[in-house]
Amino acid sequence: MSKSSLARNLRPRNRNWPLMIAALIISGGSAKTSSIIMLAVTLALRGYKVRIFDFDHQRSASHIACAMDDLPAGQGTIYDLIHGAELDACSVPYRYVLKPERPDPADPTKTLAAEYREIDNLQIVPGSRKVKNFDTELTLEGNEFLIAWFRELAENYEGDDDVWLLDLPASLSKLAVSVLAAFQEEDEILPPVLVTSKEETDLKATFEELAEMNSTQNGRSRRKRTGPAIRHILMCGTPTAGYPDPEGDLTVASMEKRLGNHFQLHKIRWSKLIRQQHRRQAPVHAFGAKNAASIEDYNKVATALGFVDLNP
């Protein structure tokens, strides 16, 4: 596997659907959602048209993106998309909290509603708890269409998105497999690994399960081969002088020794700002300094992935 990255072709093989990048590691409580949010906002600010798909039933990405706050009745979600609803009907603009709900200074008995600001070029398909039912539904008679639902969505796409970012659950469930089956070699799985020995081990399990998935999927179809690749790995929570962690240092050194010749490893420095995204319902870009470590680090990741800044 090559460590190099060139400027990305946003329509590889002249296909009609965008480049796809999925955050995946077989480990709960990792930095998948934080990484998807940071990368999505970074790319949108660079001028790319980005859409996030929240496949995790916990819906953390949707919470940070305020995609569950005050939405119109009947707003489509990822579950509706799976069952045939139109992509645009299941997407909402990405927004963040500018001012939270607060007491009205003119009348303490009243509350001022939260105020939001949208980020240009960025949409999200809100998550749904109902996706937990996917594996069961797939086994029911008459639901064979679910096997290839995401591939068909991609092949029938007629919009102008540049990249789709997918926040997948922490397992290779049938839902995750149905999504990754649409990936080609130019698409990418981006594992965010918290720098602990456990997550380093979980990364190894992720490699093994993906290899098994690819073998199974490609054995069934020679015409439409699936090929999600891992070229980059995020080492999240890397210790710094201000936030030392001997265990983290050991894990970083181990990963660099074992994986450094095969993958491009990216240090994402430990940041208290990253930890605030969920509570604030806003990305670091909205409340952190422009030179915040996390913003700098994900800018480097975006560049390494081949996304040059279209708004220099």
mmCIF file of N, CA, C and O in Angstrom, residues 200-270:
data_model
loop_
_atom_site.group_PDB
_atom_site.id
_atom_site.type_symbol
_atom_site.label_atom_id
_atom_site.label_comp_id
_atom_site.label_asym_id
_atom_site.label_seq_id
_atom_site.Cartn_x
_atom_site.Cartn_y
_atom_site.Cartn_z
ATOM 1 N N GLU A 200 -5.043 0.010 19.398
ATOM 2 C CA GLU A 200 -4.082 -0.503 18.437
ATOM 3 C C GLU A 200 -4.412 -1.959 18.096
ATOM 4 O O GLU A 200 -4.344 -2.377 16.932
ATOM 5 N N THR A 201 -4.812 -2.724 19.112
ATOM 6 C CA THR A 201 -5.234 -4.107 18.885
ATOM 7 C C THR A 201 -6.534 -4.148 18.089
ATOM 8 O O THR A 201 -6.711 -4.986 17.199
ATOM 9 N N ASP A 202 -7.456 -3.243 18.400
ATOM 10 C CA ASP A 202 -8.720 -3.181 17.664
ATOM 11 C C ASP A 202 -8.492 -2.854 16.192
ATOM 12 O O ASP A 202 -9.235 -3.312 15.321
ATOM 13 N N LEU A 203 -7.464 -2.064 15.905
ATOM 14 C CA LEU A 203 -7.145 -1.743 14.513
ATOM 15 C C LEU A 203 -6.739 -3.008 13.763
ATOM 16 O O LEU A 203 -7.138 -3.219 12.615
ATOM 17 N N LYS A 204 -5.959 -3.850 14.404
ATOM 18 C CA LYS A 204 -5.567 -5.120 13.785
ATOM 19 C C LYS A 204 -6.800 -5.963 13.476
ATOM 20 O O LYS A 204 -6.919 -6.552 12.386
ATOM 21 N N ALA A 205 -7.761 -6.010 14.409
ATOM 22 C CA ALA A 205 -8.997 -6.751 14.172
ATOM 23 C C ALA A 205 -9.783 -6.137 13.021
ATOM 24 O O ALA A 205 -10.420 -6.854 12.235
ATOM 25 N N THR A 206 -9.731 -4.816 12.891
ATOM 26 C CA THR A 206 -10.426 -4.140 11.792
ATOM 27 C C THR A 206 -9.841 -4.563 10.449
ATOM 28 O O THR A 206 -10.574 -4.846 9.493
ATOM 29 N N PHE A 207 -8.507 -4.599 10.347
ATOM 30 C CA PHE A 207 -7.858 -5.064 9.119
ATOM 31 C C PHE A 207 -8.336 -6.467 8.755
ATOM 32 O O PHE A 207 -8.652 -6.758 7.599
ATOM 33 N N GLU A 208 -8.364 -7.339 9.750
ATOM 34 C CA GLU A 208 -8.729 -8.733 9.501
ATOM 35 C C GLU A 208 -10.175 -8.864 9.028
ATOM 36 O O GLU A 208 -10.476 -9.607 8.088
ATOM 37 N N GLU A 209 -11.081 -8.131 9.680
ATOM 38 C CA GLU A 209 -12.498 -8.238 9.303
ATOM 39 C C GLU A 209 -12.755 -7.624 7.939
ATOM 40 O O GLU A 209 -13.584 -8.117 7.172
ATOM 41 N N LEU A 210 -12.054 -6.544 7.607
ATOM 42 C CA LEU A 210 -12.215 -5.942 6.282
ATOM 43 C C LEU A 210 -11.704 -6.872 5.195
ATOM 44 O O LEU A 210 -12.317 -6.992 4.127
ATOM 45 N N ALA A 211 -10.580 -7.535 5.452
ATOM 46 C CA ALA A 211 -10.049 -8.489 4.471
ATOM 47 C C ALA A 211 -11.034 -9.627 4.238
ATOM 48 O O ALA A 211 -11.263 -10.056 3.097
ATOM 49 N N GLU A 212 -11.641 -10.104 5.309
ATOM 50 C CA GLU A 212 -12.639 -11.166 5.177
ATOM 51 C C GLU A 212 -13.861 -10.679 4.414
ATOM 52 O O GLU A 212 -14.408 -11.388 3.561
ATOM 53 N N MET A 213 -14.298 -9.435 4.714
ATOM 54 C CA MET A 213 -15.444 -8.867 4.009
ATOM 55 C C MET A 213 -15.162 -8.742 2.514
ATOM 56 O O MET A 213 -15.985 -9.120 1.670
ATOM 57 N N ASN A 214 -13.996 -8.226 2.161
ATOM 58 C CA ASN A 214 -13.655 -8.056 0.745
ATOM 59 C C ASN A 214 -13.620 -9.394 0.021
ATOM 60 O O ASN A 214 -14.088 -9.523 -1.109
ATOM 61 N N SER A 215 -13.048 -10.390 0.679
ATOM 62 C CA SER A 215 -12.974 -11.709 0.065
ATOM 63 C C SER A 215 -14.360 -12.279 -0.184
ATOM 64 O O SER A 215 -14.648 -12.821 -1.258
ATOM 65 N N THR A 216 -15.245 -12.125 0.796
ATOM 66 C CA THR A 216 -16.608 -12.646 0.660
ATOM 67 C C THR A 216 -17.379 -11.898 -0.419
ATOM 68 O O THR A 216 -18.025 -12.500 -1.285
ATOM 69 N N GLN A 217 -17.312 -10.565 -0.394
ATOM 70 C CA GLN A 217 -18.056 -9.754 -1.349
ATOM 71 C C GLN A 217 -17.577 -9.989 -2.779
ATOM 72 O O GLN A 217 -18.376 -10.146 -3.697
ATOM 73 N N ASN A 218 -16.273 -10.037 -2.970
ATOM 74 C CA ASN A 218 -15.742 -10.175 -4.320
ATOM 75 C C ASN A 218 -15.884 -11.597 -4.847
ATOM 76 O O ASN A 218 -15.876 -11.822 -6.051
ATOM 77 N N GLY A 219 -16.040 -12.554 -3.947
ATOM 78 C CA GLY A 219 -16.308 -13.918 -4.377
ATOM 79 C C GLY A 219 -17.695 -14.084 -4.944
ATOM 80 O O GLY A 219 -17.957 -14.971 -5.757
ATOM 81 N N ARG A 220 -18.600 -13.193 -4.540
ATOM 82 C CA ARG A 220 -19.979 -13.262 -5.019
ATOM 83 C C ARG A 220 -20.158 -12.575 -6.368
ATOM 84 O O ARG A 220 -21.034 -12.916 -7.136
ATOM 85 N N SER A 221 -19.346 -11.549 -6.626
ATOM 86 C CA SER A 221 -19.538 -10.772 -7.856
ATOM 87 C C SER A 221 -18.199 -10.386 -8.449
ATOM 88 O O SER A 221 -17.420 -9.688 -7.812
ATOM 89 N N ARG A 222 -17.934 -10.818 -9.656
ATOM 90 C CA ARG A 222 -16.723 -10.418 -10.345
ATOM 91 C C ARG A 222 -16.936 -9.135 -11.152
ATOM 92 O O ARG A 222 -15.988 -8.483 -11.556
ATOM 93 N N ARG A 223 -18.204 -8.803 -11.373
ATOM 94 C CA ARG A 223 -18.510 -7.621 -12.187
ATOM 95 C C ARG A 223 -18.399 -6.342 -11.374
ATOM 96 O O ARG A 223 -17.871 -5.341 -11.839
ATOM 97 N N LYS A 224 -18.893 -6.349 -10.151
ATOM 98 C CA LYS A 224 -18.870 -5.158 -9.316
ATOM 99 C C LYS A 224 -18.042 -5.462 -8.071
ATOM 100 O O LYS A 224 -18.570 -5.819 -7.018
ATOM 101 N N ARG A 225 -16.743 -5.334 -8.222
ATOM 102 C CA ARG A 225 -15.849 -5.663 -7.123
ATOM 103 C C ARG A 225 -15.781 -4.513 -6.128
ATOM 104 O O ARG A 225 -15.695 -3.349 -6.506
ATOM 105 N N THR A 226 -15.846 -4.870 -4.854
ATOM 106 C CA THR A 226 -15.723 -3.863 -3.811
ATOM 107 C C THR A 226 -14.255 -3.753 -3.429
ATOM 108 O O THR A 226 -13.517 -4.735 -3.465
ATOM 109 N N GLY A 227 -13.813 -2.573 -3.084
ATOM 110 C CA GLY A 227 -12.393 -2.430 -2.786
ATOM 111 C C GLY A 227 -12.054 -1.275 -1.879
ATOM 112 O O GLY A 227 -11.207 -0.443 -2.223
ATOM 113 N N PRO A 228 -12.709 -1.130 -0.720
ATOM 114 C CA PRO A 228 -12.336 -0.027 0.171
ATOM 115 C C PRO A 228 -10.899 -0.185 0.646
ATOM 116 O O PRO A 228 -10.493 -1.263 1.078
ATOM 117 N N ALA A 229 -10.120 0.886 0.534
ATOM 118 C CA ALA A 229 -8.705 0.836 0.872
ATOM 119 C C ALA A 229 -8.430 1.635 2.137
ATOM 120 O O ALA A 229 -9.157 2.577 2.468
ATOM 121 N N ILE A 230 -7.389 1.245 2.852
ATOM 122 C CA ILE A 230 -6.884 2.033 3.973
ATOM 123 C C ILE A 230 -5.495 2.522 3.586
ATOM 124 O O ILE A 230 -4.590 1.722 3.334
ATOM 125 N N ARG A 231 -5.345 3.816 3.482
ATOM 126 C CA ARG A 231 -4.057 4.413 3.143
ATOM 127 C C ARG A 231 -3.558 5.337 4.254
ATOM 128 O O ARG A 231 -2.362 5.581 4.371
ATOM 129 N N HIS A 232 -4.490 5.881 5.013
ATOM 130 C CA HIS A 232 -4.171 6.833 6.067
ATOM 131 C C HIS A 232 -4.780 6.357 7.384
ATOM 132 O O HIS A 232 -5.888 5.811 7.405
ATOM 133 N N ILE A 233 -4.079 6.586 8.471
ATOM 134 C CA ILE A 233 -4.567 6.236 9.801
ATOM 135 C C ILE A 233 -4.377 7.444 10.716
ATOM 136 O O ILE A 233 -3.302 8.063 10.726
ATOM 137 N N LEU A 234 -5.424 7.783 11.452
ATOM 138 C CA LEU A 234 -5.360 8.905 12.382
ATOM 139 C C LEU A 234 -4.993 8.396 13.773
ATOM 140 O O LEU A 234 -5.672 7.530 14.328
ATOM 141 N N MET A 235 -3.932 8.929 14.335
ATOM 142 C CA MET A 235 -3.545 8.599 15.707
ATOM 143 C C MET A 235 -4.069 9.711 16.605
ATOM 144 O O MET A 235 -3.432 10.754 16.781
ATOM 145 N N CYS A 236 -5.261 9.497 17.147
ATOM 146 C CA CYS A 236 -5.994 10.545 17.853
ATOM 147 C C CYS A 236 -5.619 10.579 19.337
ATOM 148 O O CYS A 236 -5.440 9.542 19.965
ATOM 149 N N GLY A 237 -5.560 11.797 19.857
ATOM 150 C CA GLY A 237 -5.194 11.958 21.257
ATOM 151 C C GLY A 237 -3.708 11.813 21.489
ATOM 152 O O GLY A 237 -3.272 11.463 22.590
ATOM 153 N N THR A 238 -2.903 12.097 20.439
ATOM 154 C CA THR A 238 -1.451 11.999 20.590
ATOM 155 C C THR A 238 -0.981 12.954 21.687
ATOM 156 O O THR A 238 -1.371 14.126 21.706
ATOM 157 N N PRO A 239 -0.159 12.472 22.618
ATOM 158 C CA PRO A 239 0.290 13.325 23.730
ATOM 159 C C PRO A 239 1.091 14.526 23.251
ATOM 160 O O PRO A 239 1.727 14.505 22.186
ATOM 161 N N THR A 240 1.050 15.573 24.030
ATOM 162 C CA THR A 240 1.832 16.781 23.769
ATOM 163 C C THR A 240 2.586 17.144 25.045
ATOM 164 O O THR A 240 2.381 16.534 26.098
ATOM 165 N N ALA A 241 3.428 18.156 24.936
ATOM 166 C CA ALA A 241 4.166 18.601 26.124
ATOM 167 C C ALA A 241 3.220 19.063 27.213
ATOM 168 O O ALA A 241 3.449 18.845 28.409
ATOM 169 N N GLY A 242 2.122 19.701 26.803
ATOM 170 C CA GLY A 242 1.161 20.187 27.783
ATOM 171 C C GLY A 242 0.255 19.107 28.339
ATOM 172 O O GLY A 242 -0.319 19.267 29.418
ATOM 173 N N TYR A 243 0.105 18.000 27.576
ATOM 174 C CA TYR A 243 -0.755 16.894 27.989
ATOM 175 C C TYR A 243 0.014 15.581 27.806
ATOM 176 O O TYR A 243 -0.252 14.813 26.892
ATOM 177 N N PRO A 244 0.994 15.338 28.688
ATOM 178 C CA PRO A 244 1.813 14.136 28.550
ATOM 179 C C PRO A 244 1.035 12.869 28.886
ATOM 180 O O PRO A 244 0.105 12.891 29.679
ATOM 181 N N ASP A 245 1.426 11.767 28.243
ATOM 182 C CA ASP A 245 0.778 10.473 28.478
ATOM 183 C C ASP A 245 1.752 9.378 28.053
ATOM 184 O O ASP A 245 1.865 9.071 26.867
ATOM 185 N N PRO A 246 2.478 8.786 28.988
ATOM 186 C CA PRO A 246 3.463 7.746 28.630
ATOM 187 C C PRO A 246 2.851 6.585 27.855
ATOM 188 O O PRO A 246 3.481 6.059 26.927
ATOM 189 N N GLU A 247 1.634 6.155 28.202
ATOM 190 C CA GLU A 247 0.973 5.068 27.474
ATOM 191 C C GLU A 247 0.724 5.467 26.023
ATOM 192 O O GLU A 247 0.932 4.685 25.093
ATOM 193 N N GLY A 248 0.283 6.702 25.835
ATOM 194 C CA GLY A 248 0.070 7.190 24.477
ATOM 195 C C GLY A 248 1.355 7.227 23.678
ATOM 196 O O GLY A 248 1.385 6.871 22.496
ATOM 197 N N ASP A 249 2.442 7.655 24.309
ATOM 198 C CA ASP A 249 3.733 7.689 23.626
ATOM 199 C C ASP A 249 4.163 6.292 23.189
ATOM 200 O O ASP A 249 4.677 6.103 22.082
ATOM 201 N N LEU A 250 3.944 5.294 24.065
ATOM 202 C CA LEU A 250 4.302 3.920 23.719
ATOM 203 C C LEU A 250 3.487 3.425 22.530
ATOM 204 O O LEU A 250 4.008 2.748 21.636
ATOM 205 N N THR A 251 2.194 3.760 22.507
ATOM 206 C CA THR A 251 1.333 3.313 21.405
ATOM 207 C C THR A 251 1.725 3.981 20.095
ATOM 208 O O THR A 251 1.777 3.332 19.043
ATOM 209 N N VAL A 252 2.012 5.277 20.145
ATOM 210 C CA VAL A 252 2.444 5.985 18.936
ATOM 211 C C VAL A 252 3.721 5.352 18.388
ATOM 212 O O VAL A 252 3.834 5.088 17.180
ATOM 213 N N ALA A 253 4.703 5.083 19.263
ATOM 214 C CA ALA A 253 5.960 4.480 18.823
ATOM 215 C C ALA A 253 5.725 3.093 18.231
ATOM 216 O O ALA A 253 6.327 2.735 17.203
ATOM 217 N N SER A 254 4.836 2.316 18.840
ATOM 218 C CA SER A 254 4.533 0.980 18.338
ATOM 219 C C SER A 254 3.871 1.043 16.972
ATOM 220 O O SER A 254 4.219 0.279 16.061
ATOM 221 N N MET A 255 2.906 1.960 16.797
ATOM 222 C CA MET A 255 2.219 2.076 15.521
ATOM 223 C C MET A 255 3.163 2.543 14.431
ATOM 224 O O MET A 255 3.116 2.061 13.289
ATOM 225 N N GLU A 256 4.047 3.476 14.767
ATOM 226 C CA GLU A 256 4.998 3.964 13.767
ATOM 227 C C GLU A 256 5.939 2.846 13.325
ATOM 228 O O GLU A 256 6.266 2.734 12.136
ATOM 229 N N LYS A 257 6.348 2.006 14.253
ATOM 230 C CA LYS A 257 7.250 0.911 13.923
ATOM 231 C C LYS A 257 6.562 -0.146 13.065
ATOM 232 O O LYS A 257 7.124 -0.627 12.080
ATOM 233 N N ARG A 258 5.320 -0.507 13.418
ATOM 234 C CA ARG A 258 4.626 -1.591 12.719
ATOM 235 C C ARG A 258 3.982 -1.150 11.419
ATOM 236 O O ARG A 258 3.906 -1.908 10.453
ATOM 237 N N LEU A 259 3.477 0.090 11.401
ATOM 238 C CA LEU A 259 2.613 0.507 10.294
ATOM 239 C C LEU A 259 3.199 1.628 9.437
ATOM 240 O O LEU A 259 2.683 1.901 8.352
ATOM 241 N N GLY A 260 4.240 2.266 9.925
ATOM 242 C CA GLY A 260 4.739 3.466 9.259
ATOM 243 C C GLY A 260 5.236 3.268 7.843
ATOM 244 O O GLY A 260 5.235 4.203 7.041
ATOM 245 N N ASN A 261 5.657 2.048 7.511
ATOM 246 C CA ASN A 261 6.138 1.789 6.155
ATOM 247 C C ASN A 261 5.020 1.431 5.186
ATOM 248 O O ASN A 261 5.266 1.271 3.983
ATOM 249 N N HIS A 262 3.818 1.260 5.696
ATOM 250 C CA HIS A 262 2.699 0.813 4.860
ATOM 251 C C HIS A 262 1.562 1.831 4.760
ATOM 252 O O HIS A 262 0.780 1.794 3.806
ATOM 253 N N PHE A 263 1.466 2.707 5.742
ATOM 254 C CA PHE A 263 0.363 3.680 5.778
ATOM 255 C C PHE A 263 0.927 5.047 6.128
ATOM 256 O O PHE A 263 1.994 5.160 6.731
ATOM 257 N N GLN A 264 0.171 6.065 5.777
ATOM 258 C CA GLN A 264 0.537 7.410 6.212
ATOM 259 C C GLN A 264 -0.155 7.655 7.550
ATOM 260 O O GLN A 264 -1.389 7.656 7.638
ATOM 261 N N LEU A 265 0.624 7.829 8.581
ATOM 262 C CA LEU A 265 0.108 8.022 9.929
ATOM 263 C C LEU A 265 0.043 9.512 10.245
ATOM 264 O O LEU A 265 0.977 10.265 9.952
ATOM 265 N N HIS A 266 -1.055 9.918 10.855
ATOM 266 C CA HIS A 266 -1.260 11.329 11.164
ATOM 267 C C HIS A 266 -1.464 11.502 12.670
ATOM 268 O O HIS A 266 -2.356 10.880 13.254
ATOM 269 N N LYS A 267 -0.661 12.337 13.260
ATOM 270 C CA LYS A 267 -0.814 12.626 14.681
ATOM 271 C C LYS A 267 -1.873 13.710 14.877
ATOM 272 O O LYS A 267 -1.745 14.820 14.362
ATOM 273 N N ILE A 268 -2.924 13.354 15.598
ATOM 274 C CA ILE A 268 -3.961 14.317 15.970
ATOM 275 C C ILE A 268 -3.763 14.595 17.458
ATOM 276 O O ILE A 268 -4.054 13.754 18.312
ATOM 277 N N ARG A 269 -3.215 15.745 17.752
ATOM 278 C CA ARG A 269 -2.834 16.039 19.123
ATOM 279 C C ARG A 269 -4.032 16.092 20.074
ATOM 280 O O ARG A 269 -5.127 16.484 19.677
ATOM 281 N N TRP A 270 -3.783 15.655 21.308
ATOM 282 C CA TRP A 270 -4.827 15.721 22.334
ATOM 283 C C TRP A 270 -5.308 17.157 22.443
ATOM 284 O O TRP A 270 -4.517 18.104 22.450
#
